[in-house]
PDB file of C-alpha atoms in Angstrom:
ATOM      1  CA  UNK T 244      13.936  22.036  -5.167  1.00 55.00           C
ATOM      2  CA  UNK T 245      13.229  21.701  -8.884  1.00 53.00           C
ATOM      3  CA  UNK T 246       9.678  20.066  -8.160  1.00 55.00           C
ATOM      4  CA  UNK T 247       8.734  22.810  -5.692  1.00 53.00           C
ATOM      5  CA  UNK T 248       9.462  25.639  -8.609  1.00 55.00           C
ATOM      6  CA  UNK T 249       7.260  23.485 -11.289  1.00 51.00           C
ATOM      7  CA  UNK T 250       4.499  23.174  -8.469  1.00 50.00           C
ATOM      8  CA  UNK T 251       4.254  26.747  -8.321  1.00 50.00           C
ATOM      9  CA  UNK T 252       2.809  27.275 -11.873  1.00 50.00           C
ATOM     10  CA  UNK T 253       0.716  24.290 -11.243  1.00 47.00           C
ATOM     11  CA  UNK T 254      -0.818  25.404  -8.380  1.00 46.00           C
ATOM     12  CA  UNK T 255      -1.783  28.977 -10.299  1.00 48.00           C
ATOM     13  CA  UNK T 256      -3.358  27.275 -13.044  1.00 47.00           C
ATOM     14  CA  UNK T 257      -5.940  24.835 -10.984  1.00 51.00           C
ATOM     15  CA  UNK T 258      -6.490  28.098  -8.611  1.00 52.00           C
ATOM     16  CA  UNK T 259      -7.257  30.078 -11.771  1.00 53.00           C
ATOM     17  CA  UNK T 260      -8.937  26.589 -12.925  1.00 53.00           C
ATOM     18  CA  UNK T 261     -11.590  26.817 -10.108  1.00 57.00           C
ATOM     19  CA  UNK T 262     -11.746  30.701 -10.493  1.00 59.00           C
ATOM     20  CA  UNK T 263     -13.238  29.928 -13.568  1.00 67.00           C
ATOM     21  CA  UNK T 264     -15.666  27.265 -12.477  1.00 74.00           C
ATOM     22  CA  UNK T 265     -17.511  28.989 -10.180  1.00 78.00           C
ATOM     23  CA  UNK T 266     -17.623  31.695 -12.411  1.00 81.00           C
ATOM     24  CA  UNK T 267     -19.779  29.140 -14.669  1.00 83.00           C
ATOM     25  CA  UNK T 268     -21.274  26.405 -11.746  1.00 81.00           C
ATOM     26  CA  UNK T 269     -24.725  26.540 -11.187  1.00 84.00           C
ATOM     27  CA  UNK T 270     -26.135  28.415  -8.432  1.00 88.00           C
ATOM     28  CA  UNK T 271     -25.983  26.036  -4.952  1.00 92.00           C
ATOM     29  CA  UNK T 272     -29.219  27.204  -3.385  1.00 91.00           C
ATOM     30  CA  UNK T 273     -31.751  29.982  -4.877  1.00 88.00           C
ATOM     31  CA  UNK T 274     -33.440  31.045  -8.329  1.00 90.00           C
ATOM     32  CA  UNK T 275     -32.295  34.092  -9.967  1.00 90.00           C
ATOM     33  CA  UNK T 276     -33.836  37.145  -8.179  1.00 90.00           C
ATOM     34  CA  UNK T 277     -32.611  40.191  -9.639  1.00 91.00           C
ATOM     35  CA  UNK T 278     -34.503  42.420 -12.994  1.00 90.00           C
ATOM     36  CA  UNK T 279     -37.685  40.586 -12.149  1.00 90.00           C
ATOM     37  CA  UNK T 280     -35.998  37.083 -12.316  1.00 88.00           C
ATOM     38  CA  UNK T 281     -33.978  37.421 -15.335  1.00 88.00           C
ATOM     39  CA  UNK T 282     -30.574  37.320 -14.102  1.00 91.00           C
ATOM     40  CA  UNK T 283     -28.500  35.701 -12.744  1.00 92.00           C
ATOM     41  CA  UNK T 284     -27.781  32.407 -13.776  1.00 91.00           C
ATOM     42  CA  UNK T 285     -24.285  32.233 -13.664  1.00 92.00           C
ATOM     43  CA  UNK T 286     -21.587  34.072 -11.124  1.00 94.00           C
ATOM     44  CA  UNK T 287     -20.257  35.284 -14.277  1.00 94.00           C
ATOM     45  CA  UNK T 288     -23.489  37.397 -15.263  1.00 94.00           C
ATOM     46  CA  UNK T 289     -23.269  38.162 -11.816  1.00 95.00           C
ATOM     47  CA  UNK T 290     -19.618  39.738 -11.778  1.00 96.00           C
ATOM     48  CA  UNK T 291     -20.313  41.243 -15.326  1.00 96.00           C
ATOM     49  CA  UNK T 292     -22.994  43.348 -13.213  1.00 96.00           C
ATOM     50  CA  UNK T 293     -21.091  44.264 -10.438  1.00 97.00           C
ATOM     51  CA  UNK T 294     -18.343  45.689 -12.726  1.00 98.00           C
ATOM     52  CA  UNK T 295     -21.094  47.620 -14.852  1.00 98.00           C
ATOM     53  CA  UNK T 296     -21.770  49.134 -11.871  1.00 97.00           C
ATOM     54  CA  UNK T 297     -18.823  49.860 -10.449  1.00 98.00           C
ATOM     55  CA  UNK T 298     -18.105  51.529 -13.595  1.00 98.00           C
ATOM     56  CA  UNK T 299     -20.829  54.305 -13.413  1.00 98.00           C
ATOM     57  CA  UNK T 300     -19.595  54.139  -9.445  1.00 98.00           C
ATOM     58  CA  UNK T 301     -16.746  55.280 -10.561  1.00 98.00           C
ATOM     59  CA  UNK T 302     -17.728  57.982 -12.813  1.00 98.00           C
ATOM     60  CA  UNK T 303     -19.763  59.513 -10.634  1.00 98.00           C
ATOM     61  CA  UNK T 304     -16.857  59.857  -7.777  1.00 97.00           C
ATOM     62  CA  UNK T 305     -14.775  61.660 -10.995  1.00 98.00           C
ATOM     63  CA  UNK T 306     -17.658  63.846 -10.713  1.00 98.00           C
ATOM     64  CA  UNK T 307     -17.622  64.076  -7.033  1.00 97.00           C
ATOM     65  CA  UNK T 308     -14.148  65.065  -7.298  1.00 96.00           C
ATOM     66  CA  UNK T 309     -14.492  67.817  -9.373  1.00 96.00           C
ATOM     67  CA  UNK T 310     -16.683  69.663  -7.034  1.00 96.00           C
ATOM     68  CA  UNK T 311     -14.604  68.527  -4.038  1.00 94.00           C
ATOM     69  CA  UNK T 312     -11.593  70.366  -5.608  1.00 92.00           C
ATOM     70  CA  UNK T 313     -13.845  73.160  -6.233  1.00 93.00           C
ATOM     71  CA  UNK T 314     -14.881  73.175  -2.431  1.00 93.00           C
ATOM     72  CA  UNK T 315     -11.184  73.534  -1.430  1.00 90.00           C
ATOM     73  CA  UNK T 316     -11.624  77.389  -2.991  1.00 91.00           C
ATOM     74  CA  UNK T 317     -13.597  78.296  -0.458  1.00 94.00           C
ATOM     75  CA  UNK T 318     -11.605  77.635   2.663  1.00 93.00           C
ATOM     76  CA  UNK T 319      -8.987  79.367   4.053  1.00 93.00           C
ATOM     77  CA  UNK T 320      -6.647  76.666   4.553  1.00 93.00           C
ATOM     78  CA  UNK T 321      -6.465  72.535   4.060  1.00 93.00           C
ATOM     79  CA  UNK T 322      -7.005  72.669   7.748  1.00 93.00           C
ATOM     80  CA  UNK T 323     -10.951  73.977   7.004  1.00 94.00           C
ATOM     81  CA  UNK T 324     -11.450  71.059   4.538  1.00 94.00           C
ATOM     82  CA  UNK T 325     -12.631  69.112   7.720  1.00 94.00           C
ATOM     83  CA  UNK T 326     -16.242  69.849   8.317  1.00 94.00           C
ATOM     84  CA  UNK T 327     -17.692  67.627  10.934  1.00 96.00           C
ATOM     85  CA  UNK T 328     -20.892  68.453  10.764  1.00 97.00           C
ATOM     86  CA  UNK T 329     -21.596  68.491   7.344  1.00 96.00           C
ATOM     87  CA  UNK T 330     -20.224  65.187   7.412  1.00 97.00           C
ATOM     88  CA  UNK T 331     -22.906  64.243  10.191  1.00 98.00           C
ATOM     89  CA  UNK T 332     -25.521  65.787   7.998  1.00 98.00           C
ATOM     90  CA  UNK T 333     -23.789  63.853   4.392  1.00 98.00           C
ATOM     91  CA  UNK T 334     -24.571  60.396   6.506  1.00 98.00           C
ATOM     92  CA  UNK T 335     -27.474  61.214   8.077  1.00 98.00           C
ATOM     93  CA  UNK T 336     -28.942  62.170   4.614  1.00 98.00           C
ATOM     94  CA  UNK T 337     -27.283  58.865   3.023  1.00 98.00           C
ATOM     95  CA  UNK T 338     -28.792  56.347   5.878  1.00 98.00           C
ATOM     96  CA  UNK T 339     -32.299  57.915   4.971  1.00 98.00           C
ATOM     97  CA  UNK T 340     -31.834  57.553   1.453  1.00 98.00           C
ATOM     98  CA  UNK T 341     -29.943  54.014   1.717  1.00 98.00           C
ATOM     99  CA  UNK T 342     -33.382  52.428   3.839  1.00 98.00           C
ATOM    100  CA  UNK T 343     -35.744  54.294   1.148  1.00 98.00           C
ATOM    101  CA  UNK T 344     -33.615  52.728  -1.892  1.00 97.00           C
ATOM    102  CA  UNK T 345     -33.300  48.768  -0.240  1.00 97.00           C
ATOM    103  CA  UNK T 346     -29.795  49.274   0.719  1.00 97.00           C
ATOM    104  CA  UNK T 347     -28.261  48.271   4.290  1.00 98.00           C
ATOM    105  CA  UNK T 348     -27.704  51.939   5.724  1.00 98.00           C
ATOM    106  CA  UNK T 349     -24.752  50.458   7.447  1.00 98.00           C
ATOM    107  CA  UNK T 350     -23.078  49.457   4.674  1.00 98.00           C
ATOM    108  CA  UNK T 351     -24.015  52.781   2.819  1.00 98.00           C
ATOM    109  CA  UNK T 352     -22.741  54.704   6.227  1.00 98.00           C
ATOM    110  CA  UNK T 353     -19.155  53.133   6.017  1.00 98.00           C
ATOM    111  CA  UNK T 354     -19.079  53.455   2.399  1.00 98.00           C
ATOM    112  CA  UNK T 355     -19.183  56.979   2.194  1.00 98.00           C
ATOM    113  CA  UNK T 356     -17.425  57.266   5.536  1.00 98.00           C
ATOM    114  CA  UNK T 357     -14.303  56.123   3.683  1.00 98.00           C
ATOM    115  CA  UNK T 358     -15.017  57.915   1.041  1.00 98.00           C
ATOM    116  CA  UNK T 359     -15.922  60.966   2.483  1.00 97.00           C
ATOM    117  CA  UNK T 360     -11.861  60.405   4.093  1.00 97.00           C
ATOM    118  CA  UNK T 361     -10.432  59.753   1.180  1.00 97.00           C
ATOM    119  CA  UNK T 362     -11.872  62.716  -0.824  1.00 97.00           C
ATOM    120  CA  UNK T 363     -10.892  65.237   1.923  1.00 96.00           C
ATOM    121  CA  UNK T 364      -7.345  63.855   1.484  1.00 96.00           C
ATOM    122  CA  UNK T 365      -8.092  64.801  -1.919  1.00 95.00           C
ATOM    123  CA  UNK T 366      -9.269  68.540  -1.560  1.00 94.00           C
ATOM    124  CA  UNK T 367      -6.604  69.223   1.016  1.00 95.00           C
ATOM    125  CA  UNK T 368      -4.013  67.485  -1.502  1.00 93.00           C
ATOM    126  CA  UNK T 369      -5.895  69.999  -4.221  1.00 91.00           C
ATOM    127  CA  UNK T 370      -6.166  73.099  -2.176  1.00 91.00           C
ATOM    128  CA  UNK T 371      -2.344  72.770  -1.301  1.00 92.00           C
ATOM    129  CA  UNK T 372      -1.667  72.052  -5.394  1.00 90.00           C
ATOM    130  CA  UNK T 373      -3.782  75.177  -6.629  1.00 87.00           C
ATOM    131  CA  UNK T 374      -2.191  77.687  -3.930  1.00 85.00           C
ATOM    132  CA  UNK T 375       1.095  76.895  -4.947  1.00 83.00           C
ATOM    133  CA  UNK T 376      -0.077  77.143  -8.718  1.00 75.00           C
ATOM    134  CA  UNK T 377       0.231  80.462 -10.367  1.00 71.00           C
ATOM    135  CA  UNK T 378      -3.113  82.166 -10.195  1.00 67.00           C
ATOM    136  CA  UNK T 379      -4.914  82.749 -13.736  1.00 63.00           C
TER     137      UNK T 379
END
């Protein structure tokens, strides 16, 4: 029993071990192909990207947020946060814009399907929050 609780450490440092190699291996097919050629050489500059990125992604869904909050005040009730069609029209708009920009418009559709979800969540979560907050 002992060995099997000193394996477990073990076994989380090579897995972090390789983690960190193929952070810094060499690329196994390819050249660099992004900004003109200049990047990437390693998975690392590749990951430090990605979470650049996803840090104005996520900046920009703050902002989304505030005006999906905002949205809630003109409804009646979290039951008319649900708009169907303006969510046929959001993706249909997306889709165009995903093909025109390089991106797969599938992957752009079911991105902002589940986001589209998870934001009217939100704005019935926010309409139910600011009804039941005293009105200024």
């Amino acid at each position: 029993m002992r060995n099997a609780i000193l394996a477990v450490p073990l076994v989380l440092v090579c897995g972090a071990a390789r983690a960190d190699d193929a952070a810094t291996h060499p690329a196994y097919w390819g050249s660099p192909s992004v900004d003109g050629g200049k990047c990437c050489a390693t998975l690392g500059q590749v990951r430090d990207n990605i979470d650049r990125i996803d840090h104005a992604i996520v900046a920009l869904m703050a902002e989304r947020g505030k005006y999906v909050a905002e949205a809630g005040r003109f409804k009646p009730d979290p039951a008319a946060v649900s708009a169907p069609a303006r969510v046929d029209a959001i993706i249909a708009k997306v889709r165009a814009d995903a093909e025109a920009q390089g991106v797969d418009p599938i992957v752009a559709e079911r991105t902002y399907r589940a986001m589209i979800a998870a934001f009217e969540d939100y704005e019935r979560e926010e309409w139910t929050r600011r009804q039941a907050a005293p009105a200024k």
